[in-house]
XYZ file of N, CA and C in Angstrom:
678
model
N -111.901 -133.626 47.777
C -111.850 -132.248 48.248
C -112.903 -132.080 49.336
N -112.489 -131.596 50.511
C -113.419 -131.409 51.614
C -113.260 -129.994 52.168
N -114.004 -129.671 53.249
C -113.972 -128.335 53.826
C -112.597 -127.975 54.376
N -111.847 -128.981 54.822
C -110.535 -128.691 55.409
C -109.383 -128.971 54.430
N -109.693 -128.982 53.138
C -108.630 -129.084 52.151
C -108.771 -130.288 51.245
N -107.780 -130.433 50.368
C -107.784 -131.545 49.420
C -106.859 -132.658 49.881
N -107.218 -133.870 49.579
C -106.435 -135.035 49.990
C -106.329 -136.008 48.824
N -105.216 -136.698 48.770
C -105.043 -137.774 47.790
C -105.530 -139.075 48.416
N -106.446 -139.711 47.760
C -106.975 -140.984 48.268
C -106.744 -142.073 47.219
N -106.631 -143.289 47.705
C -106.421 -144.426 46.809
C -107.760 -145.118 46.566
N -108.121 -145.228 45.310
C -109.351 -145.944 44.990
C -109.115 -147.444 45.148
N -110.175 -148.228 45.358
C -109.998 -149.676 45.565
C -109.379 -150.356 44.345
N -108.510 -151.325 44.593
C -107.933 -152.142 43.525
C -108.880 -153.289 43.199
N -108.973 -153.612 41.930
C -109.659 -154.835 41.527
C -108.629 -155.953 41.476
N -108.874 -157.020 42.215
C -108.000 -158.176 42.203
C -108.410 -159.112 41.068
N -107.589 -160.125 40.823
C -107.923 -161.082 39.766
C -109.246 -161.781 40.061
N -109.557 -161.943 41.354
C -110.822 -162.575 41.727
C -112.027 -161.670 41.455
N -111.770 -160.367 41.218
C -112.837 -159.432 40.862
C -113.022 -159.340 39.353
N -111.938 -159.548 38.601
C -111.966 -159.439 37.140
C -112.068 -160.837 36.536
N -113.266 -161.358 36.522
C -113.484 -162.745 36.128
C -114.108 -162.855 34.745
N -113.738 -163.933 34.070
C -114.439 -164.369 32.868
C -114.692 -165.864 33.035
N -115.913 -166.213 33.386
C -116.291 -167.603 33.632
C -117.158 -168.070 32.469
N -116.619 -168.971 31.671
C -117.292 -169.371 30.424
C -117.648 -170.849 30.459
N -118.881 -171.144 30.073
C -119.362 -172.535 29.955
C -119.818 -172.737 28.512
N -119.248 -173.747 27.864
C -119.555 -174.022 26.462
C -120.096 -175.439 26.340
N -121.246 -175.572 25.697
C -121.792 -176.878 25.327
C -121.835 -176.925 23.807
N -121.054 -177.845 23.220
C -120.897 -177.872 21.772
C -121.105 -179.282 21.229
N -121.443 -179.322 19.941
C -121.610 -180.584 19.219
C -120.841 -180.471 17.917
N -120.047 -181.497 17.591
C -119.352 -181.564 16.307
C -119.863 -182.790 15.560
N -120.223 -182.595 14.268
C -120.716 -183.729 13.493
C -119.593 -184.338 12.660
N -119.933 -185.367 11.882
C -118.923 -186.105 11.121
C -118.311 -185.287 9.999
N -118.929 -184.160 9.635
C -118.367 -183.268 8.620
C -117.426 -182.224 9.209
N -117.304 -182.209 10.541
C -116.467 -181.215 11.203
C -117.190 -179.928 11.534
N -118.504 -179.882 11.310
C -119.284 -178.678 11.616
C -119.575 -178.610 13.114
N -119.590 -177.389 13.626
C -119.733 -177.155 15.065
C -120.947 -176.291 15.358
N -121.706 -176.675 16.381
C -122.752 -175.818 16.951
C -122.435 -175.683 18.432
N -122.415 -174.442 18.941
C -122.042 -174.223 20.339
C -122.955 -173.201 20.995
N -123.308 -173.480 22.236
C -123.976 -172.507 23.097
C -122.954 -172.055 24.135
N -122.759 -170.740 24.217
C -121.694 -170.166 25.040
C -122.311 -169.229 26.068
N -122.137 -169.559 27.348
C -122.627 -168.708 28.429
C -121.426 -168.199 29.216
N -121.262 -166.869 29.266
C -120.092 -166.286 29.917
C -120.526 -165.251 30.947
N -119.933 -165.355 32.130
C -120.175 -164.409 33.219
C -118.925 -163.539 33.369
N -119.070 -162.233 33.111
C -117.968 -161.283 33.201
C -118.163 -160.393 34.420
N -117.074 -160.126 35.173
C -117.169 -159.205 36.302
C -115.986 -158.235 36.288
N -116.140 -157.133 37.033
C -115.061 -156.153 37.156
C -114.677 -155.557 35.814
N -113.384 -155.361 35.599
C -112.940 -154.771 34.335
C -113.100 -155.742 33.172
N -113.279 -157.022 33.444
C -113.463 -157.988 32.361
C -114.797 -157.819 31.648
N -115.726 -157.046 32.241
C -117.018 -156.828 31.585
C -117.071 -155.523 30.799
N -115.954 -154.792 30.730
C -115.959 -153.485 30.065
C -116.377 -153.577 28.600
N -115.831 -154.551 27.869
C -116.157 -154.675 26.449
C -117.627 -155.020 26.257
N -118.127 -155.950 27.066
C -119.536 -156.330 26.944
C -120.457 -155.159 27.296
N -120.028 -154.322 28.236
C -120.800 -153.125 28.580
C -120.893 -152.198 27.370
N -119.789 -152.046 26.648
C -119.800 -151.223 25.436
C -120.708 -151.829 24.364
N -120.669 -153.155 24.220
C -121.532 -153.795 23.237
C -123.007 -153.597 23.568
N -123.324 -153.548 24.866
C -124.714 -153.359 25.279
C -125.197 -151.934 25.053
N -124.345 -150.940 25.413
C -124.826 -149.566 25.498
C -124.254 -148.613 24.443
N -123.086 -148.943 23.890
C -122.453 -148.014 22.950
C -122.506 -148.487 21.506
N -123.005 -149.683 21.265
C -123.060 -150.226 19.904
C -124.513 -150.460 19.501
N -124.787 -150.233 18.234
C -126.108 -150.572 17.711
C -126.196 -152.089 17.548
N -127.400 -152.586 17.292
C -127.593 -154.023 17.081
C -126.715 -154.509 15.929
N -126.668 -153.714 14.853
C -125.869 -154.092 13.689
C -124.376 -154.064 14.009
N -123.923 -153.044 14.749
C -122.509 -152.952 15.120
C -122.107 -154.098 16.041
N -123.003 -154.455 16.977
C -122.715 -155.554 17.893
C -122.593 -156.871 17.124
N -123.520 -157.116 16.206
C -123.478 -158.362 15.439
C -122.250 -158.407 14.532
N -121.888 -157.274 13.959
C -120.688 -157.226 13.114
C -119.449 -157.539 13.935
N -119.352 -156.968 15.124
C -118.202 -157.235 15.995
C -118.142 -158.707 16.375
N -119.263 -159.261 16.842
C -119.277 -160.641 17.304
C -118.928 -161.617 16.190
N -119.279 -161.281 14.962
C -119.006 -162.178 13.841
C -117.603 -162.010 13.276
N -116.791 -161.185 13.926
C -115.391 -161.026 13.517
C -114.412 -161.185 14.679
N -114.918 -161.360 15.895
C -114.067 -161.287 17.080
C -113.515 -162.632 17.536
N -114.144 -163.725 17.150
C -113.765 -165.031 17.682
C -112.718 -165.706 16.816
N -111.915 -166.555 17.438
C -110.822 -167.222 16.731
C -111.291 -168.531 16.107
N -112.388 -168.458 15.348
C -112.889 -169.599 14.597
C -112.674 -169.327 13.110
N -112.399 -170.357 12.302
C -112.111 -170.106 10.887
C -113.282 -169.500 10.127
N -114.449 -170.127 10.211
C -115.659 -169.634 9.561
C -116.820 -169.863 10.518
N -117.545 -168.808 10.845
C -118.612 -168.985 11.820
C -119.646 -167.875 11.697
N -120.790 -168.090 12.329
C -121.802 -167.046 12.453
C -122.399 -167.123 13.845
N -122.647 -165.950 14.422
C -123.321 -165.862 15.715
C -124.808 -165.722 15.433
N -125.562 -166.778 15.708
C -126.974 -166.805 15.355
C -127.849 -166.109 16.400
N -127.328 -165.997 17.614
C -128.120 -165.362 18.672
C -127.181 -164.784 19.708
N -127.503 -163.596 20.225
C -126.726 -163.012 21.319
C -127.661 -162.315 22.290
N -127.405 -162.506 23.567
C -128.202 -161.887 24.625
C -127.280 -161.428 25.750
N -127.685 -160.330 26.428
C -126.877 -159.779 27.516
C -127.780 -159.411 28.684
N -127.239 -159.615 29.883
C -127.958 -159.210 31.101
C -126.949 -158.608 32.066
N -127.232 -157.413 32.539
C -126.312 -156.706 33.425
C -126.779 -156.771 34.872
N -125.846 -156.964 35.796
C -126.108 -156.885 37.224
C -125.241 -155.773 37.796
N -125.851 -154.699 38.255
C -125.100 -153.561 38.777
C -124.737 -153.792 40.235
N -123.588 -153.265 40.640
C -123.148 -153.419 42.010
C -121.742 -152.892 42.181
N -121.169 -153.104 43.353
C -119.798 -152.643 43.603
C -118.839 -153.276 42.610
N -119.038 -154.561 42.338
C -118.319 -155.250 41.267
C -119.333 -155.514 40.159
N -119.339 -154.717 39.096
C -120.348 -154.887 38.040
C -120.190 -156.232 37.338
N -121.294 -156.757 36.828
C -121.272 -158.064 36.169
C -122.199 -158.064 34.971
N -121.814 -158.813 33.941
C -122.637 -158.983 32.747
C -122.610 -160.457 32.359
N -123.787 -160.991 32.040
C -123.898 -162.350 31.516
C -124.178 -162.278 30.019
N -123.394 -163.031 29.265
C -123.515 -163.046 27.804
C -123.907 -164.448 27.350
N -124.858 -164.521 26.415
C -125.231 -165.791 25.810
C -125.045 -165.684 24.309
N -124.312 -166.645 23.727
C -124.109 -166.683 22.281
C -124.454 -168.078 21.772
N -125.129 -168.128 20.636
C -125.297 -169.389 19.906
C -124.504 -169.261 18.619
N -123.575 -170.190 18.417
C -122.600 -170.062 17.339
C -122.630 -171.315 16.464
N -122.542 -171.085 15.164
C -122.427 -172.182 14.211
C -121.156 -171.971 13.393
N -120.331 -173.011 13.273
C -119.067 -172.913 12.536
C -118.927 -174.105 11.601
N -118.938 -173.835 10.305
C -118.751 -174.897 9.318
C -117.279 -175.267 9.219
N -117.032 -176.574 9.124
C -115.664 -177.081 8.946
C -114.724 -176.614 10.054
N -115.241 -176.506 11.283
C -114.353 -176.127 12.388
C -113.273 -177.184 12.574
N -113.676 -178.434 12.557
C -112.718 -179.532 12.705
C -112.288 -180.020 11.321
N -111.027 -180.449 11.216
C -110.499 -180.958 9.945
C -110.798 -182.442 9.828
N -111.375 -182.851 8.688
C -111.704 -184.249 8.436
C -110.759 -184.791 7.375
N -110.025 -185.848 7.727
C -109.089 -186.475 6.800
C -109.277 -187.986 6.877
N -109.892 -188.565 5.832
C -110.136 -190.000 5.837
C -111.003 -190.405 7.005
N -110.490 -191.310 7.840
C -111.246 -191.816 8.989
C -111.056 -190.953 10.225
N -110.296 -189.868 10.130
C -109.938 -189.083 11.314
C -110.510 -187.660 11.283
N -110.802 -187.171 12.482
C -111.241 -185.786 12.670
C -110.281 -185.138 13.664
N -109.772 -183.963 13.317
C -108.827 -183.236 14.160
C -109.536 -182.017 14.753
N -109.577 -181.949 16.076
C -110.323 -180.901 16.779
C -109.387 -180.119 17.695
N -109.500 -178.789 17.680
C -108.898 -177.951 18.726
C -110.006 -177.719 19.754
N -109.994 -178.414 20.891
C -111.126 -178.345 21.819
C -111.235 -177.023 22.579
N -110.118 -176.287 22.704
C -110.191 -174.960 23.311
C -110.741 -174.003 22.257
N -112.035 -173.789 22.289
C -112.720 -173.161 21.160
C -112.489 -171.660 21.035
N -112.398 -170.922 22.147
C -112.509 -169.472 22.039
C -111.381 -168.662 22.680
N -110.709 -169.169 23.681
C -109.795 -168.346 24.472
C -108.356 -168.754 24.191
N -107.716 -168.077 23.234
C -106.371 -168.453 22.810
C -105.353 -167.397 23.222
N -104.229 -167.857 23.813
C -103.156 -166.958 24.188
C -102.364 -166.480 22.985
N -101.475 -165.521 23.212
C -100.673 -164.945 22.129
C -99.191 -165.017 22.496
N -98.356 -164.893 21.477
C -96.914 -164.894 21.696
C -96.418 -163.471 21.916
N -95.277 -163.337 22.576
C -94.600 -162.053 22.734
C -93.378 -162.022 21.823
N -92.952 -160.824 21.492
C -91.801 -160.661 20.607
C -90.499 -160.962 21.346
N -89.641 -161.741 20.675
C -88.320 -162.037 21.229
C -87.222 -161.514 20.308
N -87.594 -160.594 19.403
C -86.647 -160.109 18.392
C -85.528 -159.273 18.999
N -85.862 -158.452 19.997
C -84.867 -157.553 20.581
C -84.761 -157.792 22.086
N -83.581 -157.580 22.660
C -83.442 -157.741 24.114
C -84.324 -156.741 24.866
N -84.910 -157.187 25.953
C -85.740 -156.324 26.791
C -84.853 -155.325 27.527
N -85.247 -154.028 27.510
C -84.430 -152.987 28.132
C -85.047 -152.413 29.402
N -86.371 -152.519 29.536
C -87.052 -151.867 30.659
C -87.827 -152.882 31.492
N -88.190 -152.465 32.679
C -88.978 -153.319 33.567
C -90.305 -153.704 32.903
N -90.848 -154.800 33.363
C -92.135 -155.295 32.862
C -93.208 -154.885 33.856
N -94.247 -154.226 33.375
C -95.319 -153.779 34.269
C -96.662 -154.280 33.762
N -97.394 -154.941 34.630
C -98.769 -155.345 34.361
C -99.676 -154.627 35.357
N -100.576 -153.809 34.843
C -101.475 -153.026 35.707
C -102.825 -153.694 35.906
N -103.063 -154.768 35.194
C -104.399 -155.375 35.191
C -104.275 -156.857 35.495
N -104.962 -157.313 36.518
C -105.004 -158.741 36.833
C -106.372 -159.300 36.443
N -106.402 -160.582 36.129
C -107.677 -161.190 35.740
C -107.599 -162.701 35.931
N -108.773 -163.319 35.893
C -108.866 -164.779 35.984
C -109.926 -165.253 34.997
N -109.515 -166.107 34.053
C -110.417 -166.697 33.075
C -110.567 -168.183 33.369
N -111.799 -168.656 33.375
C -112.067 -170.083 33.547
C -112.998 -170.531 32.422
N -112.526 -171.482 31.612
C -113.331 -172.018 30.512
C -113.647 -173.481 30.784
N -114.921 -173.806 30.808
C -115.382 -175.184 30.917
C -116.071 -175.525 29.608
N -115.506 -176.485 28.861
C -115.991 -176.781 27.520
C -116.365 -178.254 27.428
N -117.591 -178.511 26.994
C -118.073 -179.872 26.773
C -118.387 -180.026 25.288
N -117.749 -180.985 24.636
C -117.939 -181.187 23.196
C -118.427 -182.610 22.946
N -119.610 -182.733 22.369
C -120.137 -184.050 22.000
C -119.585 -184.417 20.630
N -118.938 -185.578 20.542
C -118.341 -185.997 19.285
C -119.342 -186.842 18.501
N -119.152 -186.983 17.173
C -120.144 -187.705 16.358
C -120.190 -189.200 16.681
N -121.334 -189.786 16.446
C -121.496 -191.229 16.652
C -120.544 -191.996 15.744
N -120.038 -193.092 16.274
C -119.161 -193.941 15.481
C -117.697 -193.557 15.542
N -117.356 -192.534 16.351
C -115.963 -192.099 16.492
C -115.486 -192.300 17.932
N -114.197 -192.475 18.061
C -113.574 -192.590 19.384
C -112.322 -191.725 19.410
N -111.893 -191.348 20.607
C -110.673 -190.540 20.750
C -109.460 -191.427 20.523
N -108.613 -191.035 19.558
C -107.385 -191.778 19.269
C -106.175 -191.157 19.968
N -106.139 -189.828 20.033
C -105.008 -189.132 20.670
C -105.511 -187.875 21.341
N -104.975 -187.610 22.535
C -105.386 -186.448 23.312
C -104.153 -185.746 23.864
N -104.157 -184.409 23.929
C -103.003 -183.699 24.497
C -102.829 -184.024 25.978
N -101.612 -183.835 26.464
C -101.350 -183.984 27.888
C -101.857 -182.761 28.644
N -102.252 -182.971 29.894
C -102.620 -181.838 30.746
C -101.392 -180.957 30.974
N -101.638 -179.641 31.134
C -100.560 -178.670 31.335
C -100.869 -177.845 32.573
N -99.850 -177.592 33.393
C -99.995 -176.713 34.561
C -98.715 -175.903 34.715
N -98.860 -174.577 34.766
C -97.713 -173.666 34.856
C -98.012 -172.645 35.945
N -96.996 -172.301 36.737
C -97.152 -171.244 37.743
C -95.825 -170.524 37.916
N -95.871 -169.196 37.896
C -94.680 -168.381 38.148
C -95.135 -167.027 38.693
N -94.221 -166.051 38.756
C -94.563 -164.747 39.326
C -95.627 -164.012 38.515
N -95.737 -164.363 37.228
C -96.669 -163.643 36.359
C -98.098 -164.163 36.461
N -98.245 -165.398 36.907
C -99.587 -165.937 37.021
C -99.608 -167.453 37.020
N -100.786 -167.993 36.746
C -100.987 -169.439 36.722
C -101.820 -169.810 35.502
N -101.513 -170.974 34.949
C -102.256 -171.473 33.795
C -102.368 -172.981 33.906
N -103.536 -173.505 33.581
C -103.691 -174.958 33.519
C -104.752 -175.302 32.486
N -104.572 -176.454 31.851
C -105.586 -176.967 30.937
C -105.598 -178.480 31.083
N -106.783 -179.063 31.198
C -106.899 -180.502 31.409
C -108.054 -181.051 30.580
N -107.978 -182.359 30.290
C -108.933 -183.015 29.409
C -109.445 -184.300 30.041
N -110.673 -184.635 29.663
C -111.262 -185.900 30.091
C -112.279 -186.320 29.038
N -112.411 -187.613 28.827
C -113.410 -188.142 27.896
C -114.310 -189.094 28.665
N -115.608 -188.903 28.509
C -116.579 -189.802 29.115
C -117.675 -190.066 28.096
N -117.821 -191.333 27.708
C -118.804 -191.659 26.680
C -118.457 -190.974 25.371
N -119.385 -190.192 24.856
C -119.165 -189.504 23.583
C -118.914 -188.010 23.782
N -118.431 -187.628 24.976
C -118.214 -186.210 25.274
C -116.787 -185.960 25.739
N -116.190 -184.900 25.176
C -114.875 -184.416 25.606
C -115.106 -183.281 26.595
N -114.413 -183.337 27.723
C -114.511 -182.287 28.735
C -113.157 -181.588 28.857
N -113.186 -180.275 28.775
C -111.963 -179.470 28.905
C -112.160 -178.428 29.995
N -111.125 -178.244 30.810
C -111.125 -177.180 31.818
C -109.848 -176.369 31.632
N -110.006 -175.064 31.408
C -108.868 -174.165 31.218
C -108.960 -173.032 32.227
N -107.867 -172.779 32.961
C -107.809 -171.683 33.930
C -106.581 -170.845 33.616
N -106.780 -169.549 33.446
C -105.681 -168.636 33.133
C -105.786 -167.422 34.055
N -104.765 -167.234 34.916
C -104.785 -166.136 35.889
C -103.499 -165.327 35.767
N -103.640 -164.020 35.589
C -102.473 -163.146 35.462
C -102.451 -162.141 36.610
N -101.236 -161.848 37.083
C -101.042 -160.975 38.234
C -100.626 -159.569 37.806
N -100.904 -158.596 38.669
C -100.351 -157.265 38.485
C -98.958 -157.229 39.121
N -98.179 -156.220 38.742
C -96.868 -156.065 39.366
C -95.852 -155.473 38.419
N -94.712 -155.125 38.978
C -93.566 -154.647 38.209
C -92.463 -155.686 38.367
N -91.961 -156.185 37.242
C -91.022 -157.294 37.255
C -89.709 -156.871 36.590
N -88.586 -157.387 37.064
C -87.292 -156.983 36.508
C -87.083 -157.514 35.093
N -86.186 -156.832 34.365
C -85.855 -157.228 32.997
C -85.378 -158.676 32.951
N -84.702 -159.110 33.993
C -84.134 -160.460 34.027
C -85.199 -161.559 33.938
N -86.470 -161.208 34.194
C -87.529 -162.209 34.149
C -88.264 -162.234 32.813
N -87.783 -161.441 31.846
C -88.501 -161.375 30.566
C -88.492 -162.726 29.847
N -87.384 -163.451 29.913
C -87.343 -164.766 29.264
C -88.335 -165.738 29.895
N -88.567 -165.590 31.202
C -89.582 -166.412 31.866
C -90.965 -166.070 31.329
N -91.208 -164.767 31.140
C -92.488 -164.326 30.588
C -92.668 -164.821 29.158
N -91.605 -164.746 28.349
C -91.670 -165.247 26.976
C -92.080 -166.713 26.947
N -91.434 -167.517 27.789
C -91.743 -168.947 27.814
C -93.153 -169.198 28.341
N -93.578 -168.402 29.312
C -94.936 -168.512 29.853
C -95.965 -168.327 28.733
N -95.808 -167.268 27.954
C -96.730 -167.004 26.852
C -96.612 -168.057 25.755
N -95.387 -168.490 25.476
C -95.169 -169.509 24.449
C -95.837 -170.829 24.826
N -95.696 -171.231 26.082
C -96.300 -172.485 26.546
C -97.821 -172.407 26.509
N -98.381 -171.256 26.892
C -99.835 -171.073 26.828
C -100.312 -171.115 25.384
N -99.577 -170.444 24.502
C -99.924 -170.411 23.071
C -100.021 -171.828 22.515
N -99.039 -172.671 22.828
C -99.036 -174.043 22.319
C -100.159 -174.869 22.945
N -100.318 -174.761 24.254
C -101.338 -175.565 24.936
C -102.740 -175.207 24.461
N -102.984 -173.929 24.197
C -104.307 -173.485 23.767
C -104.696 -174.024 22.398
N -103.716 -174.394 21.588
C -103.980 -174.829 20.211
C -103.772 -176.323 20.012
N -103.602 -177.062 21.087
C -103.405 -178.504 20.991
C -104.666 -179.176 20.426
N -104.456 -180.282 19.709
C -105.553 -180.947 19.014
C -105.851 -182.325 19.614
N -107.105 -182.685 19.518
C -107.557 -184.039 19.815
C -107.867 -184.730 18.478
N -107.463 -185.993 18.374
C -107.705 -186.751 17.150
C -108.776 -187.808 17.408
N -109.815 -187.761 16.586
C -110.863 -188.787 16.630
C -110.669 -189.739 15.453
N -110.985 -190.995 15.653
C -110.895 -191.970 14.563
C -112.216 -192.728 14.480
N -112.636 -192.979 13.245
C -113.881 -193.705 13.032
C -113.695 -195.170 13.376
N -114.627 -195.713 14.124
C -114.543 -197.115 14.532
C -114.737 -198.020 13.334
N -114.042 -199.150 13.355
C -114.170 -200.128 12.264
C -115.545 -200.789 12.311
């Protein structure tokens, strides 16, 4: 609203490159399947909204209760959490978590089964009923997870998932693995686009989510050396 009347203006759009979640995980798994992980995550744009609420709208007890129920680990505790905010045109928050998870990996005889994608798991969409309306995504984002997992002494990788790369109108997804010495390296990139998509593309979206769901939960098998 100005002296010469009111005008409709468009506020700036946040692109996927503005809504980032950049996560670096350094983890250790022992021969019992127990996990200790240090998690450093840089959130920007709308991707930092939840962390902003944890910093300013939650008490220490509420924040710890949330963090100890929010992650997709079977049994775990967040032993330490820290936050640092950087204000600016694109707001940013850095989060540090130290996490301990008992029996994260399954131990069976000489083998240990690990899901190396520790924290960022996709979800499935419903295919029960035919889609009737257009598909609209109002929020774009880009998640990058770099995960390093040190495996226990005396074990070697017996089986590893294949790398996956998917790209379509809805976004891009890739996950890749590498082993060097006693460390597993994982890189996961998940980028979703904004837009309005026709009903005819719903099956493509279903498969996109289904493929991500499976890739995110793939396991690595370790075997004890003779």
